[in-house]
CSV table of C-alpha atoms in Angstrom, one decimal:
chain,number,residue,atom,x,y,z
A,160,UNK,CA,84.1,114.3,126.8
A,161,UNK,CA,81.9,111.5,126.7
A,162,UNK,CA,83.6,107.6,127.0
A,163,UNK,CA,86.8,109.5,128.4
A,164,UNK,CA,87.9,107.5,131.7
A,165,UNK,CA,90.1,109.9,132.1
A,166,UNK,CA,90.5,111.9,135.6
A,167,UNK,CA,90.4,115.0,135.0
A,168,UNK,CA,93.8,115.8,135.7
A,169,UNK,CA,96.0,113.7,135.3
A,170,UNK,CA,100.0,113.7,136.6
A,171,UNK,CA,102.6,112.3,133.9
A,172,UNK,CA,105.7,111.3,136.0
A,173,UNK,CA,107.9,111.1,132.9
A,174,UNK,CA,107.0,115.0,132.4
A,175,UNK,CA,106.8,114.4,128.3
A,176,UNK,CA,106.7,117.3,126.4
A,177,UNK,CA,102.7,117.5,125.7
A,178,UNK,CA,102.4,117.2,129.8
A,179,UNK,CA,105.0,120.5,130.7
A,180,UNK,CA,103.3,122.4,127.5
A,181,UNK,CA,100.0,121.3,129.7
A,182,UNK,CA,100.6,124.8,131.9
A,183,UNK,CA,103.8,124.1,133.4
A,184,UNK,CA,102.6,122.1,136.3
A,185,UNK,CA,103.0,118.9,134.8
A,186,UNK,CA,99.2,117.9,134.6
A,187,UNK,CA,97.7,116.7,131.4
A,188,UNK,CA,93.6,118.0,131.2
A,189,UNK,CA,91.0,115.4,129.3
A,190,UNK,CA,90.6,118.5,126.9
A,191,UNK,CA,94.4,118.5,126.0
A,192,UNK,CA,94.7,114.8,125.5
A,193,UNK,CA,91.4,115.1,123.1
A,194,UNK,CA,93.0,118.1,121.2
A,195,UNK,CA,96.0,116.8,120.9
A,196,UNK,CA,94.8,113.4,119.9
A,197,UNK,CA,92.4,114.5,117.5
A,198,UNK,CA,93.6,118.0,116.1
A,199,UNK,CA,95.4,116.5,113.0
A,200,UNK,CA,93.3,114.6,110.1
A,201,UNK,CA,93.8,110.7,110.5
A,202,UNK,CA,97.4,109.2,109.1
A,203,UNK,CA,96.7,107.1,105.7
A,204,UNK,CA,99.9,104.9,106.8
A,205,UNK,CA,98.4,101.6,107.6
A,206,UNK,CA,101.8,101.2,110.2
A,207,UNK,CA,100.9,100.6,113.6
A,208,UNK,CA,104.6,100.1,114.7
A,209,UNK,CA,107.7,100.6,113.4
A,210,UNK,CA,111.2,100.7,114.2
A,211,UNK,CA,113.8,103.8,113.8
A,212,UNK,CA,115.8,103.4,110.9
A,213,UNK,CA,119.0,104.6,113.2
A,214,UNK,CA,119.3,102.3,115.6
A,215,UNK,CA,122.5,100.3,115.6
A,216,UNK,CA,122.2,96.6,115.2
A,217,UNK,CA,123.0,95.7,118.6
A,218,UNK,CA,120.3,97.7,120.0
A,219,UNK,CA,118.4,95.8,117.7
A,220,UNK,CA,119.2,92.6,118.7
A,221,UNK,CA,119.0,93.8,122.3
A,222,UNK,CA,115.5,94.4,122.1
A,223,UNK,CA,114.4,91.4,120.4
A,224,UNK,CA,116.3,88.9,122.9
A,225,UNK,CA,113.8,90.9,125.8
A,226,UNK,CA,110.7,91.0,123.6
A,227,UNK,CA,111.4,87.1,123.0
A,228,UNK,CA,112.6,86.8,126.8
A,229,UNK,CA,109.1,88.3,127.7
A,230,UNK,CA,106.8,86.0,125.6
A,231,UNK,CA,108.9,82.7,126.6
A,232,UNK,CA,107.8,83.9,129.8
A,233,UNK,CA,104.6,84.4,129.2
A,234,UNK,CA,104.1,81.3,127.3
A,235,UNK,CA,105.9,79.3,130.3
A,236,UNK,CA,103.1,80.9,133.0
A,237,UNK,CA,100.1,79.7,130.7
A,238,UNK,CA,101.7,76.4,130.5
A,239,UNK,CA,101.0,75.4,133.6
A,240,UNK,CA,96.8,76.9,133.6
A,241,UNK,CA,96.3,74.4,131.0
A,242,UNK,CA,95.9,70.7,129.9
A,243,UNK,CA,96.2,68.4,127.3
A,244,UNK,CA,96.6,69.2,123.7
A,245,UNK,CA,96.2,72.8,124.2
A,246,UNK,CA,99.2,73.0,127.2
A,247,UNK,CA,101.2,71.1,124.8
A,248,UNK,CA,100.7,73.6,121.6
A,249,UNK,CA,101.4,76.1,124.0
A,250,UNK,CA,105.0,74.0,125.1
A,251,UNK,CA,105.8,73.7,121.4
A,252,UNK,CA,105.3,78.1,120.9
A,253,UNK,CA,108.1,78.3,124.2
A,254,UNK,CA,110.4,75.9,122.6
A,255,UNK,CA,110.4,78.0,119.5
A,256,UNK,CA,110.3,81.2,121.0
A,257,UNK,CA,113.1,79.6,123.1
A,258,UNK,CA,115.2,79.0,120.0
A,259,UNK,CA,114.8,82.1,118.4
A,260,UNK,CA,115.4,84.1,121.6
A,261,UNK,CA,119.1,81.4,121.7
A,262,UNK,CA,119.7,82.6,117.9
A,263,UNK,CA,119.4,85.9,118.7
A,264,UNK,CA,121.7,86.2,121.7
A,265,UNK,CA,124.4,84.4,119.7
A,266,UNK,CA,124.6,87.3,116.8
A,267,UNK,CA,124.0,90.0,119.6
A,268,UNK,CA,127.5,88.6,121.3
A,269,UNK,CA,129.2,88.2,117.9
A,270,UNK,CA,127.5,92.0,117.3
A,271,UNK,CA,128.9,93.0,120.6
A,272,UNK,CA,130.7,90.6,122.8
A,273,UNK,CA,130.3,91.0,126.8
């Protein structure tokens, strides 16, 4: 398959599905992945992600307190590799992201106090 990096077998420890229909051992082959990827006509839906329409609100809330968590974090780290206007613009998007991820912990515990 050309541009496929790809080993040609590859071991999926989370044993999905796709991977124990693979033959039973477990292995995923570059042809599967390609079939499988490229078997069905391409979606019309422009949604790249979305978000079940079942889960419970505090599992909502859950997840946004760690996906804010992780980009407070992230914006903290590049923080410190820069200087001047740009490492303050870069303070300003942690203080925000820092208030929303504060927001949202306060409805998670009225949602579902610890």
């Amino acid at each position: 398959m050309p541009g496929c990096s790809l080993p040609v077998r590859q071991p999926c420890a989370i044993r999905h599905p796709t991977c124990l229909a693979a033959g039973s051992d477990g292995f995923l082959t570059k042809e599967l992945i390609y079939e499988k990827n490229h078997s069905q006509p391409p979606s019309t839906d422009s949604t790249l992600f979305s978000v079940t329409p079942e889960a419970d609100t505090e599992t909502l809330l859950a997840n946004a307190s760690e996906t804010l968590n992780s980009a407070r974090e992230m914006a903290n780290m590049l923080a410190f590799d820069l200087e001047g206007p740009q490492r303050s613009l870069v303070l300003a998007i942690h203080q925000l992201v820092e208030i929303g991820g504060l927001l949202v912990d306060q409805a998670l515990e009225k949602v579902a106090p610890v």
